[in-house]
Coordinates of N, CA and C in Angstrom, one line a residue:
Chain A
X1 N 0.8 -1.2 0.0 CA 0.0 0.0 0.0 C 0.9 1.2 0.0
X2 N 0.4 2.4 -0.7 CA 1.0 3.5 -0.6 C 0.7 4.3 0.3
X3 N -0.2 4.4 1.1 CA -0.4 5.0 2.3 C -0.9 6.4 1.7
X4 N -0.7 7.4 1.9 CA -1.0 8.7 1.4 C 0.3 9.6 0.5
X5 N -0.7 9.6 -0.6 CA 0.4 10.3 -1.7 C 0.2 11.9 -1.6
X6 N 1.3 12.6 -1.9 CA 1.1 13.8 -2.7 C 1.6 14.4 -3.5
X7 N 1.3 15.2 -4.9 CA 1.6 15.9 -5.9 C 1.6 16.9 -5.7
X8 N 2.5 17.8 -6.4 CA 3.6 17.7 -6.7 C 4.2 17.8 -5.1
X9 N 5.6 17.3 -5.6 CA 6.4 17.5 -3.6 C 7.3 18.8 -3.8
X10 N 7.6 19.2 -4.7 CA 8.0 20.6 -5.0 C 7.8 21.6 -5.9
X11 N 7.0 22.9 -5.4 CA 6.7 23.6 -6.6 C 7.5 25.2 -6.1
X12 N 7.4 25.9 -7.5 CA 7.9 27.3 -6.9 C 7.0 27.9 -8.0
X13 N 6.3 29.1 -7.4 CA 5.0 29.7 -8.0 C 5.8 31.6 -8.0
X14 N 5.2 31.8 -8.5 CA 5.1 33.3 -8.6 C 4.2 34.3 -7.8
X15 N 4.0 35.2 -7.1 CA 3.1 36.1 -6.4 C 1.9 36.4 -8.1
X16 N 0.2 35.8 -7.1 CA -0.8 36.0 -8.0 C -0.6 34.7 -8.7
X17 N -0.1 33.8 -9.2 CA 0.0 32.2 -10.0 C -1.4 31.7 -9.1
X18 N -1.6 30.1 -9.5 CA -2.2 29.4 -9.0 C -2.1 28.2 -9.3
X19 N -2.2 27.2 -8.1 CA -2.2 25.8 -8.2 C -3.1 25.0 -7.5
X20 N -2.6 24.0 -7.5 CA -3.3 22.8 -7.1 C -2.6 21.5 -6.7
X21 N -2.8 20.9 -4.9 CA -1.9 19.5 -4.4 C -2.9 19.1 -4.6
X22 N -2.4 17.7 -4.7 CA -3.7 16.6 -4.8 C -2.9 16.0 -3.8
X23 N -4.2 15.1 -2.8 CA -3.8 14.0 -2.0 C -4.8 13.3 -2.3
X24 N -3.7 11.7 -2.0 CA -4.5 10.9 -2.9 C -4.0 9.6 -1.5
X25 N -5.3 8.7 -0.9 CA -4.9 8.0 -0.3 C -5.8 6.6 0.1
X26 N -4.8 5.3 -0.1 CA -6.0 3.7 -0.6 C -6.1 3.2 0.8
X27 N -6.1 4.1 1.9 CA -6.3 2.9 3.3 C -8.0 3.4 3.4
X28 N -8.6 3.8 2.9 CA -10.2 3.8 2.8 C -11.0 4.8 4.1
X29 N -9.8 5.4 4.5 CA -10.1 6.4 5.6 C -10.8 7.3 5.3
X30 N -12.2 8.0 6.0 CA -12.8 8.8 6.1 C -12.7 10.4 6.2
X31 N -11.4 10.6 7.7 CA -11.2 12.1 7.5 C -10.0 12.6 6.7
X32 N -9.8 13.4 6.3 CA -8.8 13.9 5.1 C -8.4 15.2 5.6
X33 N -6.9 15.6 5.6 CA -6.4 17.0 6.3 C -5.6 17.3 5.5
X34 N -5.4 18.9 5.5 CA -4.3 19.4 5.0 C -4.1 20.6 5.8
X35 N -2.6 20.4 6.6 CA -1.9 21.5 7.1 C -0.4 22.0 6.9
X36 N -0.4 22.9 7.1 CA 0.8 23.0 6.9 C 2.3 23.7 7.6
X37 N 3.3 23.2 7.5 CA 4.5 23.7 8.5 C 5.5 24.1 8.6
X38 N 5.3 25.4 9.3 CA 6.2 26.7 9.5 C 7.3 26.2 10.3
X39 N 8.4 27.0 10.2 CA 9.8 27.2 11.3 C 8.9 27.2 12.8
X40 N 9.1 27.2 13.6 CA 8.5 27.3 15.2 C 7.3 27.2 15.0
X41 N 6.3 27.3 14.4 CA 4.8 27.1 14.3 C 4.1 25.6 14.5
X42 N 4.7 24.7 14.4 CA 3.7 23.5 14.6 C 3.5 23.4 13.2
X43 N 2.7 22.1 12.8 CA 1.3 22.0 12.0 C 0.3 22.9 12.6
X44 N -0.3 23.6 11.6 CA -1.2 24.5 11.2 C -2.2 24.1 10.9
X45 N -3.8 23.5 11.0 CA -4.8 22.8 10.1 C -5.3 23.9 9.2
X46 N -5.1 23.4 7.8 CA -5.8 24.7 6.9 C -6.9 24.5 6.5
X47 N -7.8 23.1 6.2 CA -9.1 22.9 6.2 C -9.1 21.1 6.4
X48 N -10.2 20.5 6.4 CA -10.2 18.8 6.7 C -11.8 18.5 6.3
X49 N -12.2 17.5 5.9 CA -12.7 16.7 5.4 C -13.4 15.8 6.3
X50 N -14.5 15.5 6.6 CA -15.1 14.3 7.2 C -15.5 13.1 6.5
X51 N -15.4 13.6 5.5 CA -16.3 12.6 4.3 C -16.1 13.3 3.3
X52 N -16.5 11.8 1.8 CA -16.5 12.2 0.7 C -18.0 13.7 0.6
X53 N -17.7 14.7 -0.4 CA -18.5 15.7 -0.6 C -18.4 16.8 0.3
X54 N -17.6 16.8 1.8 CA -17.8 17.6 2.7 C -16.2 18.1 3.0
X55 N -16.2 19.4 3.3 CA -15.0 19.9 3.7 C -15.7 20.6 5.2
X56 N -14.7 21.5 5.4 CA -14.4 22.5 6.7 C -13.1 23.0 7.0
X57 N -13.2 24.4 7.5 CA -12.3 25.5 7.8 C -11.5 25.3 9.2
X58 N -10.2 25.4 9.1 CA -9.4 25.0 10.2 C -9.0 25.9 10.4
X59 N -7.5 26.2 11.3 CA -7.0 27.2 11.9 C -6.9 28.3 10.6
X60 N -6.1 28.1 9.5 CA -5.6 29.1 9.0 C -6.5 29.0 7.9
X61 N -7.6 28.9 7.5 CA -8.1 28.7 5.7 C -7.7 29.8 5.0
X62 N -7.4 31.1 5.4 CA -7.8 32.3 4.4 C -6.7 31.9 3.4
X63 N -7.0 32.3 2.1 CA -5.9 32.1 1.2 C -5.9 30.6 -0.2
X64 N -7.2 29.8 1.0 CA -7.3 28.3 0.3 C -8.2 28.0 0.2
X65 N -8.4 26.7 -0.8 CA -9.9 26.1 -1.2 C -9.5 24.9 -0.8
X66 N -10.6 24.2 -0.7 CA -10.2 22.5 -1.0 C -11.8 22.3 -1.7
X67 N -11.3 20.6 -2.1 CA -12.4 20.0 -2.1 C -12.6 18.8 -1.7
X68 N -13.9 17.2 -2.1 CA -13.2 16.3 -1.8 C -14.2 15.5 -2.6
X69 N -14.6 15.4 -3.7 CA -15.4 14.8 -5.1 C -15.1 13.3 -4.5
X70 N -14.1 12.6 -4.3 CA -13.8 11.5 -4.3 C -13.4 11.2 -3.0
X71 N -13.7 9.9 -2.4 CA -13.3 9.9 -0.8 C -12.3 9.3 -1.0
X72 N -11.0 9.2 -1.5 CA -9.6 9.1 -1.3 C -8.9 10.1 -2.1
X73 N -9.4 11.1 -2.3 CA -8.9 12.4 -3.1 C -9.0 13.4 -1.9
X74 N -8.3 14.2 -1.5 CA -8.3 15.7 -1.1 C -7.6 16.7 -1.7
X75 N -8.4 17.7 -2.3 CA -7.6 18.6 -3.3 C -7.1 20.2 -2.4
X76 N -6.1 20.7 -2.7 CA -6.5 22.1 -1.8 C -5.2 22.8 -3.1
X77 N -5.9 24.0 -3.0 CA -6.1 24.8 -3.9 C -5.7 26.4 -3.8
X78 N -4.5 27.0 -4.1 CA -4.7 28.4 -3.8 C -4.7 29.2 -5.4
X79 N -5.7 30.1 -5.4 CA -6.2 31.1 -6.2 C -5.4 31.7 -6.6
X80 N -5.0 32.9 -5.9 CA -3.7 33.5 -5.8 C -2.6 34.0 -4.9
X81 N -1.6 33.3 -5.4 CA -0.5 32.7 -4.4 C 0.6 33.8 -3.7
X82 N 0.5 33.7 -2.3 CA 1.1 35.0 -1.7 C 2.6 34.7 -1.4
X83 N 3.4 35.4 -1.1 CA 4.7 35.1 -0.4 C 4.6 33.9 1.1
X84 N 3.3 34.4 1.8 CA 3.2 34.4 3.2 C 3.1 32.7 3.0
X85 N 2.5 32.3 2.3 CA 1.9 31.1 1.9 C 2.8 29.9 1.3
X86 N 4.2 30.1 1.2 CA 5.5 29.8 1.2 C 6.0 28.7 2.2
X87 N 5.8 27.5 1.9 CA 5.3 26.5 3.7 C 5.9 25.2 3.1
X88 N 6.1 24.1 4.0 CA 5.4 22.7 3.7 C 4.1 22.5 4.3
X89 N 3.7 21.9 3.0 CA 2.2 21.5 3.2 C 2.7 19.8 3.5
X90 N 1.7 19.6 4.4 CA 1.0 18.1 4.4 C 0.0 17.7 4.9
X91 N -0.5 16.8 3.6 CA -1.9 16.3 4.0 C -1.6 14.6 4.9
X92 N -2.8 14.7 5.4 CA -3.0 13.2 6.0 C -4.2 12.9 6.3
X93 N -4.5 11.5 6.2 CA -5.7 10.9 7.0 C -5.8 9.9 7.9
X94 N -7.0 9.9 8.4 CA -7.7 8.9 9.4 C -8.8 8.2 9.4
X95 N -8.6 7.3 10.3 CA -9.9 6.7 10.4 C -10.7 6.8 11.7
X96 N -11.6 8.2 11.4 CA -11.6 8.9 12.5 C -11.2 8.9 14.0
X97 N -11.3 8.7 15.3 CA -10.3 8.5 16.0 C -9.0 7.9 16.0
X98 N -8.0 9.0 16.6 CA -6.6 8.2 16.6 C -5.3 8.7 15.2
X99 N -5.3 7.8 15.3 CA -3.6 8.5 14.9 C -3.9 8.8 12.7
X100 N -2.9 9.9 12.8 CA -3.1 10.5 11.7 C -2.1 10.2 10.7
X101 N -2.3 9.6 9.7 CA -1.3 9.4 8.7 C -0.8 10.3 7.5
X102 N 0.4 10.9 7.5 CA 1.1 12.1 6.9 C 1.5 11.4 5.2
X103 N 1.3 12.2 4.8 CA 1.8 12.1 3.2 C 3.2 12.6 3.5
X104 N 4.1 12.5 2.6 CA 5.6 12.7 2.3 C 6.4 14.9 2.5
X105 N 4.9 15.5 2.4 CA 4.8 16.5 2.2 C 5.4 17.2 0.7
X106 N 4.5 18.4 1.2 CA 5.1 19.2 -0.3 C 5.3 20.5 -0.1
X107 N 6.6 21.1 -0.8 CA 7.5 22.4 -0.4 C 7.0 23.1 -1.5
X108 N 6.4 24.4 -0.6 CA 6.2 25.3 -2.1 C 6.6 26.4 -1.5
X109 N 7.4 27.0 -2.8 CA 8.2 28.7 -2.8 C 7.0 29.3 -3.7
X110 N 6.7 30.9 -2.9 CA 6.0 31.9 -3.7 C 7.2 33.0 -3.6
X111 N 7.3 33.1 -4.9 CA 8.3 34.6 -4.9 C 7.4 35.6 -5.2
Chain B
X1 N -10.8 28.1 20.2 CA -10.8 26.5 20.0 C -9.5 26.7 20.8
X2 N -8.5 25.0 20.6 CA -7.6 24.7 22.0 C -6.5 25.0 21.2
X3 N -5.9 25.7 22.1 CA -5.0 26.6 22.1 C -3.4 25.6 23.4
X4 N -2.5 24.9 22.0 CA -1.8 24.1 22.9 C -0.4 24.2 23.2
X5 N 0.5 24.6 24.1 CA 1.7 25.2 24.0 C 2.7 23.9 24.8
X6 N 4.1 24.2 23.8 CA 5.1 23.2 24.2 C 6.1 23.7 24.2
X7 N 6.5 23.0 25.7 CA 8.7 23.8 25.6 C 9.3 22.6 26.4
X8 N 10.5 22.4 25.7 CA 11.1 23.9 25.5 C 11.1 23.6 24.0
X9 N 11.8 24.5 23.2 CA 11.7 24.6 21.7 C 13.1 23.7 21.2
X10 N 13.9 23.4 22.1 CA 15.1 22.8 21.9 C 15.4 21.7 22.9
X11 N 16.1 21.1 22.8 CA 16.8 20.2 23.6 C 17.8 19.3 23.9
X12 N 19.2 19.8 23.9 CA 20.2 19.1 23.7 C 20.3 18.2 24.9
X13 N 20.4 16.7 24.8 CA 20.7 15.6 25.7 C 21.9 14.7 25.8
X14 N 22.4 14.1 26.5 CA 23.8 13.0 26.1 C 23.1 12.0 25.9
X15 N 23.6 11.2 25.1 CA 23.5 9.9 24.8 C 23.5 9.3 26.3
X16 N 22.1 8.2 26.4 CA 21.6 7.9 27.6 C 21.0 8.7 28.8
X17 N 21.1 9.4 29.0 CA 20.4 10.0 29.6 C 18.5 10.4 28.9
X18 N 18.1 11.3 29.7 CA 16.5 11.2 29.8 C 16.3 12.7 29.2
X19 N 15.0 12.7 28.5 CA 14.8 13.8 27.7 C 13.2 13.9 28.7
X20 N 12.9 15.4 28.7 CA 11.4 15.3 28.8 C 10.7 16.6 27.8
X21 N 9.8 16.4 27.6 CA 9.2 17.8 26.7 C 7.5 18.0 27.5
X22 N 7.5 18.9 27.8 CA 6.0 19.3 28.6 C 5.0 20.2 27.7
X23 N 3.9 20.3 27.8 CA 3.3 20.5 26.7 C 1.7 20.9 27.9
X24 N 0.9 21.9 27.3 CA -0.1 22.5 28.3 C -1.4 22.7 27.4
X25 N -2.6 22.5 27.8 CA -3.8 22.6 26.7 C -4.4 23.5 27.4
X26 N -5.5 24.1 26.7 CA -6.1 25.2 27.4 C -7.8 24.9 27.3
X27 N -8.5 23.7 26.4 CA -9.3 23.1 26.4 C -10.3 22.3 27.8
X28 N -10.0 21.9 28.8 CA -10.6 21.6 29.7 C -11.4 20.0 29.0
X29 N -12.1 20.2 28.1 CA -12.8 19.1 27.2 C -12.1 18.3 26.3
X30 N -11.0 19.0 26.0 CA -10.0 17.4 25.5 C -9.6 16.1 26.1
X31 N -9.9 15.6 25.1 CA -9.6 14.0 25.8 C -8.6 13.1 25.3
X32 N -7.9 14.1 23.6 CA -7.1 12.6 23.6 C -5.8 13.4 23.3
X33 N -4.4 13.1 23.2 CA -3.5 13.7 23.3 C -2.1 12.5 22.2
X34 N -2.2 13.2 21.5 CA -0.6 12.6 20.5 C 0.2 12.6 20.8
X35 N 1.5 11.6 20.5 CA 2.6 12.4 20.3 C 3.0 12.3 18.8
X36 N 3.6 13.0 18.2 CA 4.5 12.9 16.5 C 5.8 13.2 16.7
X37 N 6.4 12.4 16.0 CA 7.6 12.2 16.0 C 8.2 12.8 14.2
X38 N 9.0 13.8 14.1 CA 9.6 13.9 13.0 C 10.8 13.7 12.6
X39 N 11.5 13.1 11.7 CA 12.9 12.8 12.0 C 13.3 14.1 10.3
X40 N 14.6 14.4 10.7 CA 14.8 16.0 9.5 C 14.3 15.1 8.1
X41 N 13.8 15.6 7.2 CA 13.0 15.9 6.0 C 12.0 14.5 5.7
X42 N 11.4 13.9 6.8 CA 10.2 12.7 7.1 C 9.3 13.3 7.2
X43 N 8.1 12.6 7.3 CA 6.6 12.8 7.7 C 6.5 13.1 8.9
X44 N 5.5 13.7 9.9 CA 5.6 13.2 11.4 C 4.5 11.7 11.4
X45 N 5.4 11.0 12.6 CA 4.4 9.7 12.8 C 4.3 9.7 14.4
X46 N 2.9 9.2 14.4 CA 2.2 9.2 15.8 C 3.9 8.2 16.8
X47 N 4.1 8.5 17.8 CA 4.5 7.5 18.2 C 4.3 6.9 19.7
X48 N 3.6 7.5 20.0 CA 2.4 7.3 21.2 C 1.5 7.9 21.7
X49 N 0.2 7.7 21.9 CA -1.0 8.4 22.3 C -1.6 7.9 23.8
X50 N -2.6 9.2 24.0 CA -2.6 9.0 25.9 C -3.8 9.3 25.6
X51 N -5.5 8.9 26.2 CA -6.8 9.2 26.5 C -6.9 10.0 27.8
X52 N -7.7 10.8 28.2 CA -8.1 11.5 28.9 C -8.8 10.8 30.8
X53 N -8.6 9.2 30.4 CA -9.4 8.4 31.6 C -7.4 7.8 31.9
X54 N -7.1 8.1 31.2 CA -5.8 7.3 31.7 C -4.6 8.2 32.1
X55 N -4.3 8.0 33.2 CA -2.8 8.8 33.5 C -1.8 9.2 33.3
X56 N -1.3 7.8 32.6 CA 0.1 7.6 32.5 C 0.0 6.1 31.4
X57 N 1.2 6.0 30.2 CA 1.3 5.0 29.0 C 2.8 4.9 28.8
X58 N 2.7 3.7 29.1 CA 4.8 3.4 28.6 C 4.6 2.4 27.1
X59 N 5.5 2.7 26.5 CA 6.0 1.9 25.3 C 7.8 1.9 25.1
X60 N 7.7 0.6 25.5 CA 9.3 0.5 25.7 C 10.1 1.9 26.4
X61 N 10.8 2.6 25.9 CA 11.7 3.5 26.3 C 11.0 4.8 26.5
X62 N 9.8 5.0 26.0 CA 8.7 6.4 26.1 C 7.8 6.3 26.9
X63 N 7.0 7.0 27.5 CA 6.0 7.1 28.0 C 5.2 8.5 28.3
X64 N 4.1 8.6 28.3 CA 3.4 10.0 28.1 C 2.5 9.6 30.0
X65 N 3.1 10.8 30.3 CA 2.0 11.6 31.3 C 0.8 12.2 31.5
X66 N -0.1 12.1 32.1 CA -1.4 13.5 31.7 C -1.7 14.0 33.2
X67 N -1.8 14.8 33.3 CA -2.4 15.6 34.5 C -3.6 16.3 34.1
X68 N -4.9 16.0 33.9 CA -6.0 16.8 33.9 C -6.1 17.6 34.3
X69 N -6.2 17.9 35.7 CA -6.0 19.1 36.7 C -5.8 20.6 36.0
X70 N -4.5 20.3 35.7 CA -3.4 20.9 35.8 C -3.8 21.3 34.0
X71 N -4.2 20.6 33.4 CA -4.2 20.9 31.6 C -2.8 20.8 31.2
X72 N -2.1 19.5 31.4 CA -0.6 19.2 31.1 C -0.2 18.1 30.6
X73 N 0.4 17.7 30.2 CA 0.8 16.3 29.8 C 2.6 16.4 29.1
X74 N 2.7 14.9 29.8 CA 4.3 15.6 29.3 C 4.4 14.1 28.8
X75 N 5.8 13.6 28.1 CA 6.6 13.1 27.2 C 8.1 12.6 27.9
X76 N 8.0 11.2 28.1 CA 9.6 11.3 28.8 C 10.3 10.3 28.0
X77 N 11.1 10.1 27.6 CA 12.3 9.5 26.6 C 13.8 9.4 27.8
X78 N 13.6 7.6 28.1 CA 14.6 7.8 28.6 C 16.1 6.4 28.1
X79 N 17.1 6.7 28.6 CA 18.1 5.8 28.4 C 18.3 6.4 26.6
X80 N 18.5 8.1 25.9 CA 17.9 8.3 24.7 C 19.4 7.6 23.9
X81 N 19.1 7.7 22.4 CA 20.2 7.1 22.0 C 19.9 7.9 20.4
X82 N 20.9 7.9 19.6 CA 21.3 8.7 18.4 C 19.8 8.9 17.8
X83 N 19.4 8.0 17.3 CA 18.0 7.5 16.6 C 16.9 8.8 17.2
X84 N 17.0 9.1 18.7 CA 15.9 9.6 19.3 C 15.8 11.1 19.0
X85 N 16.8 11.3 18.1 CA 17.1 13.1 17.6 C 16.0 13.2 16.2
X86 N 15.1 13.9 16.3 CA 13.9 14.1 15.4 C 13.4 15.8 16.3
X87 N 12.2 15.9 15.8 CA 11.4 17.2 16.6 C 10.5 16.6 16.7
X88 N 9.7 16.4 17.9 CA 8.6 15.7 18.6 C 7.2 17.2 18.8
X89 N 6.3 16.9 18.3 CA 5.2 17.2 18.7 C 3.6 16.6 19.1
X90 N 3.3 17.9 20.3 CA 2.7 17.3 21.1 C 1.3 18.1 20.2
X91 N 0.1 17.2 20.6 CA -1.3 17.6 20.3 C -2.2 17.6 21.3
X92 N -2.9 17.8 21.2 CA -4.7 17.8 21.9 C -5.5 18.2 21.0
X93 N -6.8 17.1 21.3 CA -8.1 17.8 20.7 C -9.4 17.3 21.6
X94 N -10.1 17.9 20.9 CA -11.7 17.5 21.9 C -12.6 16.5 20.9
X95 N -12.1 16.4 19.7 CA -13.6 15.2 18.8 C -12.8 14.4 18.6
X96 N -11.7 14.1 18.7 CA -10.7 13.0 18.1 C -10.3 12.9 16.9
X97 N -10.5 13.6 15.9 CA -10.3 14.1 15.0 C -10.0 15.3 14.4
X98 N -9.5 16.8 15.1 CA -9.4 17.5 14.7 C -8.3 18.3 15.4
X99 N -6.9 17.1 15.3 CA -5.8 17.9 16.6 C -5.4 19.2 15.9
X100 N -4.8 20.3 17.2 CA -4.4 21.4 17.6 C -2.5 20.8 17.5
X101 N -2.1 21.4 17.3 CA -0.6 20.3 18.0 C 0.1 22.3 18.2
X102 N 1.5 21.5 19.0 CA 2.0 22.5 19.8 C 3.5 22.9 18.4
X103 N 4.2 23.6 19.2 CA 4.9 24.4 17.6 C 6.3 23.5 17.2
X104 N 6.4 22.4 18.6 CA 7.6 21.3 18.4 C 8.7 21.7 19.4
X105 N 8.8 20.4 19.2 CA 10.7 20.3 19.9 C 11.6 19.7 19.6
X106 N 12.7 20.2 19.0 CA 13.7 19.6 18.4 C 15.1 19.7 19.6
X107 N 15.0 18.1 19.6 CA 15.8 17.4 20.6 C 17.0 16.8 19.1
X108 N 17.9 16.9 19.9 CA 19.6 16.7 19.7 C 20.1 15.3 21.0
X109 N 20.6 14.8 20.2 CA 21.2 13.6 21.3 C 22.8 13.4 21.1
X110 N 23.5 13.8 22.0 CA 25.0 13.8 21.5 C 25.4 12.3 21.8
X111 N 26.9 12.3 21.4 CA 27.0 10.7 21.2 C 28.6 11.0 22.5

């Protein structure tokens, strides 16, 4: 099993560009996260998932979309891309209680 | 929402000797508590968890504390050895699914 994937694992964007991570993950888990992490900050939740069709706003959303069409897809999405926004992202899931399984993460530069 | 703080932010140890990292929630209604383990450019992975009816959890050389009371829970790593050098973060949440985690601690183990 691959556990939880993510695309791309490094991007570098432009101030105003826009993109798109996919996570993609076969253990048939229900909740779906994506946060992401700063120098001294912890993981950050940017938005998460309970189910296929459903999202929700976490600590930091402004700046992001997600979605979640498919219940081993979670997509998250920035419009237009800031400096501030400059992070590792990582998604993970669960099966709801208990421990959270991390995708490989992914490094994105906004100049 | 819970608001969770951990220190120290560093922690250099000798080889064998005992590491601790303390970690504080401000929730009152949390009940379950992580730990993640990051090793430099890995995923973080759970590497032991504590419930809110239970005190205290060893696993081999780790073990997690909880003080309710007090809104605390700490982390002790002892007899440490080369391997044990990663940045450990601590969490809490109140649904079981939607942890807070603290901003980390990056422990050093000299040889």
């Amino acid at each position: 099993n691959a556990g939880v994937t993510q695309t791309p694992k490094f991007r570098v964007l432009k101030t105003g560009q826009s993109m798109t991570l996919l996570c993609a993950q076969d253990m048939n888990h229900e909740y779906m996260y994506w946060y992401r992490q700063d120098p001294g900050m912890g993981l950050r939740l940017i938005h998460y998932s309970v189910g296929e069709g459903t999202t929700a706003k976490g600590e930091v959303p402004d700046g992001y979309n997600v979605s979640r069409l498919k219940k081993q897809n979670f997509l998250l999405g920035l419009e237009s891309a800031a400096p501030s926004q400059t992070s590792v992202y990582f998604c993970a899931s669960s099966q709801g209680p208990g421990e959270l399984f991390f995708g490989e993460g992914s490094r994105l530069t906004v100049l | 929402g819970e608001n969770v703080e951990q220190h120290p932010s560093t922690l250099s140890v000798q080889e064998g000797d005992s590491a601790v990292i303390k970690c504080t929630y401000s929730d009152s209604a949390s009940n379950y508590f992580p730990w993640y383990k990051q090793e430099l450019g890995k995923r973080p992975q759970l590497i032991i968890d504590i419930r809110s009816n239970v005190g205290e959890k060893k696993d081999q050389r780790i073990a997690v504390t909880l003080n309710k009371t007090a809104k605390h829970f700490s982390l002790h790593i002892t007899e440490t050895q080369p391997e044990d050098s990663a940045v450990y973060f601590c969490a809490a949440t109140v649904n079981d699914y939607k942890l807070s985690f603290g901003a980390g601690t990056t422990v050093t183990v000299r040889a």
